[in-house]
mmCIF file of C-alpha atoms in Angstrom:
data_model
loop_
_atom_site.group_PDB
_atom_site.id
_atom_site.type_symbol
_atom_site.label_atom_id
_atom_site.label_comp_id
_atom_site.label_asym_id
_atom_site.label_seq_id
_atom_site.Cartn_x
_atom_site.Cartn_y
_atom_site.Cartn_z
ATOM 1 C CA UNK J 165 -75.862 40.036 -39.460
ATOM 2 C CA UNK J 166 -72.951 41.611 -40.984
ATOM 3 C CA UNK J 167 -70.732 43.305 -38.921
ATOM 4 C CA UNK J 168 -70.906 40.576 -36.336
ATOM 5 C CA UNK J 169 -68.209 37.616 -35.616
ATOM 6 C CA UNK J 170 -70.889 34.907 -35.761
ATOM 7 C CA UNK J 171 -71.170 32.775 -39.086
ATOM 8 C CA UNK J 172 -73.961 34.431 -40.132
ATOM 9 C CA UNK J 173 -71.795 37.715 -40.220
ATOM 10 C CA UNK J 174 -68.700 36.385 -41.695
ATOM 11 C CA UNK J 175 -69.503 33.200 -43.660
ATOM 12 C CA UNK J 176 -69.518 33.836 -47.254
ATOM 13 C CA UNK J 177 -69.116 31.393 -50.017
ATOM 14 C CA UNK J 178 -66.780 32.254 -52.787
ATOM 15 C CA UNK J 179 -67.493 31.459 -56.387
ATOM 16 C CA UNK J 180 -64.827 31.622 -59.029
ATOM 17 C CA UNK J 181 -64.763 30.892 -62.635
ATOM 18 C CA UNK J 182 -61.459 30.670 -64.990
ATOM 19 C CA UNK J 183 -61.996 28.936 -68.283
ATOM 20 C CA UNK J 184 -59.323 26.437 -68.764
ATOM 21 C CA UNK J 185 -58.161 26.711 -65.492
ATOM 22 C CA UNK J 186 -60.748 25.961 -62.976
ATOM 23 C CA UNK J 187 -62.741 22.922 -63.773
ATOM 24 C CA UNK J 188 -66.330 23.686 -64.056
ATOM 25 C CA UNK J 189 -68.844 22.244 -61.212
ATOM 26 C CA UNK J 190 -65.717 22.058 -58.978
ATOM 27 C CA UNK J 191 -66.109 22.632 -54.897
ATOM 28 C CA UNK J 192 -63.299 23.226 -52.197
ATOM 29 C CA UNK J 193 -63.569 23.290 -48.576
ATOM 30 C CA UNK J 194 -60.775 25.578 -47.975
ATOM 31 C CA UNK J 195 -61.447 28.213 -44.925
ATOM 32 C CA UNK J 196 -59.561 31.297 -45.821
ATOM 33 C CA UNK J 197 -60.449 35.495 -45.816
ATOM 34 C CA UNK J 198 -60.194 38.353 -47.706
ATOM 35 C CA UNK J 199 -56.880 38.985 -47.017
ATOM 36 C CA UNK J 200 -55.874 35.760 -48.779
ATOM 37 C CA UNK J 201 -57.254 37.577 -52.332
ATOM 38 C CA UNK J 202 -54.198 39.780 -52.673
ATOM 39 C CA UNK J 203 -51.885 37.238 -52.422
ATOM 40 C CA UNK J 204 -53.855 34.966 -54.743
ATOM 41 C CA UNK J 205 -54.025 37.476 -57.410
ATOM 42 C CA UNK J 206 -50.305 38.352 -57.036
ATOM 43 C CA UNK J 207 -49.502 34.966 -57.288
ATOM 44 C CA UNK J 208 -51.875 34.676 -60.679
ATOM 45 C CA UNK J 209 -50.509 37.653 -62.333
ATOM 46 C CA UNK J 210 -46.544 36.594 -61.351
ATOM 47 C CA UNK J 211 -46.145 39.542 -58.677
ATOM 48 C CA UNK J 212 -44.179 39.187 -55.886
ATOM 49 C CA UNK J 213 -46.658 39.608 -52.786
ATOM 50 C CA UNK J 214 -45.643 41.880 -49.735
ATOM 51 C CA UNK J 215 -43.602 40.319 -46.960
ATOM 52 C CA UNK J 216 -45.922 41.456 -44.434
ATOM 53 C CA UNK J 217 -49.398 40.371 -45.087
ATOM 54 C CA UNK J 218 -51.293 37.593 -43.598
ATOM 55 C CA UNK J 219 -52.715 36.067 -46.343
ATOM 56 C CA UNK J 220 -51.978 33.064 -48.342
ATOM 57 C CA UNK J 221 -52.505 32.350 -51.877
ATOM 58 C CA UNK J 222 -55.543 29.873 -52.534
ATOM 59 C CA UNK J 223 -54.320 29.653 -56.227
ATOM 60 C CA UNK J 224 -53.586 25.909 -56.060
ATOM 61 C CA UNK J 225 -57.041 25.331 -54.457
ATOM 62 C CA UNK J 226 -58.363 27.041 -57.316
ATOM 63 C CA UNK J 227 -56.559 24.716 -59.751
ATOM 64 C CA UNK J 228 -57.212 21.746 -58.122
ATOM 65 C CA UNK J 229 -53.955 20.807 -56.618
ATOM 66 C CA UNK J 230 -52.950 19.257 -53.472
ATOM 67 C CA UNK J 231 -50.212 21.689 -52.564
ATOM 68 C CA UNK J 232 -52.349 24.158 -50.755
ATOM 69 C CA UNK J 233 -50.806 25.942 -47.983
ATOM 70 C CA UNK J 234 -53.368 26.605 -44.652
ATOM 71 C CA UNK J 235 -53.930 29.181 -41.938
ATOM 72 C CA UNK J 236 -52.973 27.967 -38.687
ATOM 73 C CA UNK J 237 -55.908 30.054 -37.490
ATOM 74 C CA UNK J 238 -57.738 32.630 -38.612
ATOM 75 C CA UNK J 239 -58.511 35.869 -36.912
ATOM 76 C CA UNK J 240 -61.500 38.816 -36.757
ATOM 77 C CA UNK J 241 -61.822 41.833 -34.851
ATOM 78 C CA UNK J 242 -64.855 44.182 -35.390
ATOM 79 C CA UNK J 243 -65.338 47.175 -33.192
ATOM 80 C CA UNK J 244 -69.338 47.378 -34.020
ATOM 81 C CA UNK J 245 -71.631 46.071 -31.117
ATOM 82 C CA UNK J 246 -68.926 47.217 -27.813
ATOM 83 C CA UNK J 247 -65.984 45.142 -29.684
ATOM 84 C CA UNK J 248 -65.818 41.551 -30.683
ATOM 85 C CA UNK J 249 -62.833 39.141 -31.673
ATOM 86 C CA UNK J 250 -63.092 35.783 -33.459
ATOM 87 C CA UNK J 251 -60.592 32.810 -34.071
ATOM 88 C CA UNK J 252 -61.333 30.050 -36.386
ATOM 89 C CA UNK J 253 -59.129 27.463 -35.924
ATOM 90 C CA UNK J 254 -60.219 23.945 -37.526
ATOM 91 C CA UNK J 255 -63.397 23.317 -36.553
ATOM 92 C CA UNK J 256 -63.082 25.464 -33.592
ATOM 93 C CA UNK J 257 -64.343 28.923 -33.536
ATOM 94 C CA UNK J 258 -63.855 31.191 -30.215
ATOM 95 C CA UNK J 259 -65.701 34.483 -29.789
ATOM 96 C CA UNK J 260 -65.500 37.507 -27.249
ATOM 97 C CA UNK J 261 -68.408 39.887 -27.557
ATOM 98 C CA UNK J 262 -69.057 43.103 -25.495
ATOM 99 C CA UNK J 263 -65.075 43.698 -25.097
ATOM 100 C CA UNK J 264 -65.379 47.575 -24.345
ATOM 101 C CA UNK J 265 -67.574 46.274 -21.418
ATOM 102 C CA UNK J 266 -64.499 44.211 -19.849
ATOM 103 C CA UNK J 267 -66.365 41.042 -20.759
ATOM 104 C CA UNK J 268 -63.184 39.074 -22.016
ATOM 105 C CA UNK J 269 -65.278 35.482 -21.825
ATOM 106 C CA UNK J 270 -64.885 33.161 -24.702
ATOM 107 C CA UNK J 271 -67.570 31.225 -26.185
ATOM 108 C CA UNK J 272 -66.233 28.223 -28.178
ATOM 109 C CA UNK J 273 -68.245 26.562 -30.595
ATOM 110 C CA UNK J 274 -67.460 23.163 -32.693
ATOM 111 C CA UNK J 275 -68.653 24.212 -36.109
ATOM 112 C CA UNK J 276 -68.694 20.468 -37.221
ATOM 113 C CA UNK J 277 -71.353 19.684 -35.209
ATOM 114 C CA UNK J 278 -72.975 22.834 -34.495
ATOM 115 C CA UNK J 279 -72.764 25.750 -37.283
ATOM 116 C CA UNK J 280 -75.503 27.626 -36.066
ATOM 117 C CA UNK J 281 -73.315 28.557 -32.601
ATOM 118 C CA UNK J 282 -75.797 27.447 -30.268
ATOM 119 C CA UNK J 283 -74.321 25.422 -27.733
ATOM 120 C CA UNK J 284 -70.918 27.091 -25.998
ATOM 121 C CA UNK J 285 -68.477 23.989 -25.473
ATOM 122 C CA UNK J 286 -65.886 26.336 -23.643
ATOM 123 C CA UNK J 287 -66.244 24.594 -20.368
ATOM 124 C CA UNK J 288 -65.372 21.277 -21.885
ATOM 125 C CA UNK J 289 -62.620 22.443 -23.797
ATOM 126 C CA UNK J 290 -60.056 24.923 -21.392
ATOM 127 C CA UNK J 291 -56.991 24.031 -23.289
ATOM 128 C CA UNK J 292 -58.631 24.933 -26.705
ATOM 129 C CA UNK J 293 -60.067 28.414 -24.906
ATOM 130 C CA UNK J 294 -56.714 28.640 -23.531
ATOM 131 C CA UNK J 295 -54.917 28.287 -27.068
ATOM 132 C CA UNK J 296 -57.144 30.948 -28.537
ATOM 133 C CA UNK J 297 -57.173 33.820 -25.438
ATOM 134 C CA UNK J 298 -53.562 33.555 -26.469
ATOM 135 C CA UNK J 299 -54.055 34.136 -30.161
ATOM 136 C CA UNK J 300 -56.711 36.999 -29.183
ATOM 137 C CA UNK J 301 -53.709 38.548 -26.731
ATOM 138 C CA UNK J 302 -51.157 38.136 -29.587
ATOM 139 C CA UNK J 303 -52.953 39.331 -32.792
ATOM 140 C CA UNK J 304 -54.643 42.386 -31.883
ATOM 141 C CA UNK J 305 -53.148 45.698 -32.324
ATOM 142 C CA UNK J 306 -54.225 49.013 -30.837
ATOM 143 C CA UNK J 307 -55.965 51.397 -33.038
ATOM 144 C CA UNK J 308 -54.496 54.944 -33.141
ATOM 145 C CA UNK J 309 -57.403 56.066 -31.003
ATOM 146 C CA UNK J 310 -57.319 53.234 -28.828
ATOM 147 C CA UNK J 311 -53.621 54.320 -28.304
ATOM 148 C CA UNK J 312 -54.525 57.823 -27.539
ATOM 149 C CA UNK J 313 -57.247 56.884 -25.175
ATOM 150 C CA UNK J 314 -54.473 54.901 -23.228
ATOM 151 C CA UNK J 315 -52.053 57.664 -23.237
ATOM 152 C CA UNK J 316 -54.353 60.134 -21.812
ATOM 153 C CA UNK J 317 -55.583 57.970 -19.159
ATOM 154 C CA UNK J 318 -52.055 57.430 -18.044
ATOM 155 C CA UNK J 319 -51.659 61.679 -17.495
#
């Protein structure tokens, strides 16, 4: 299910080994994304991470420290399958699918209770859906081809 915003498409465990730094056999439940790797490696090597990135270093978690900065939310967007967006916010996950066909309906899942995303709870949680819709709107950046298409339609 790769290339899909469902858990089967994006959920991947991370395994790290760093003798003398990461205690053997430790586990963490930090939710992170690939864009957190760059600031983590920058912090490990003592290099200043770029200021204009979304990632947060997860070095404190690797070292078993308590001062881990967490994301308010994580955002993904995939053009596959008609366009897809996802927001992960704590236990909540909001998904939009088939965006190219004007399907902007948000499906909402409580991942603590429904890791398989079988029960859409959007109708029971309109305030969470509203917040996720706001994140979708604010985080989306038009791709160059999308900008070109919009400009052509204006002519």
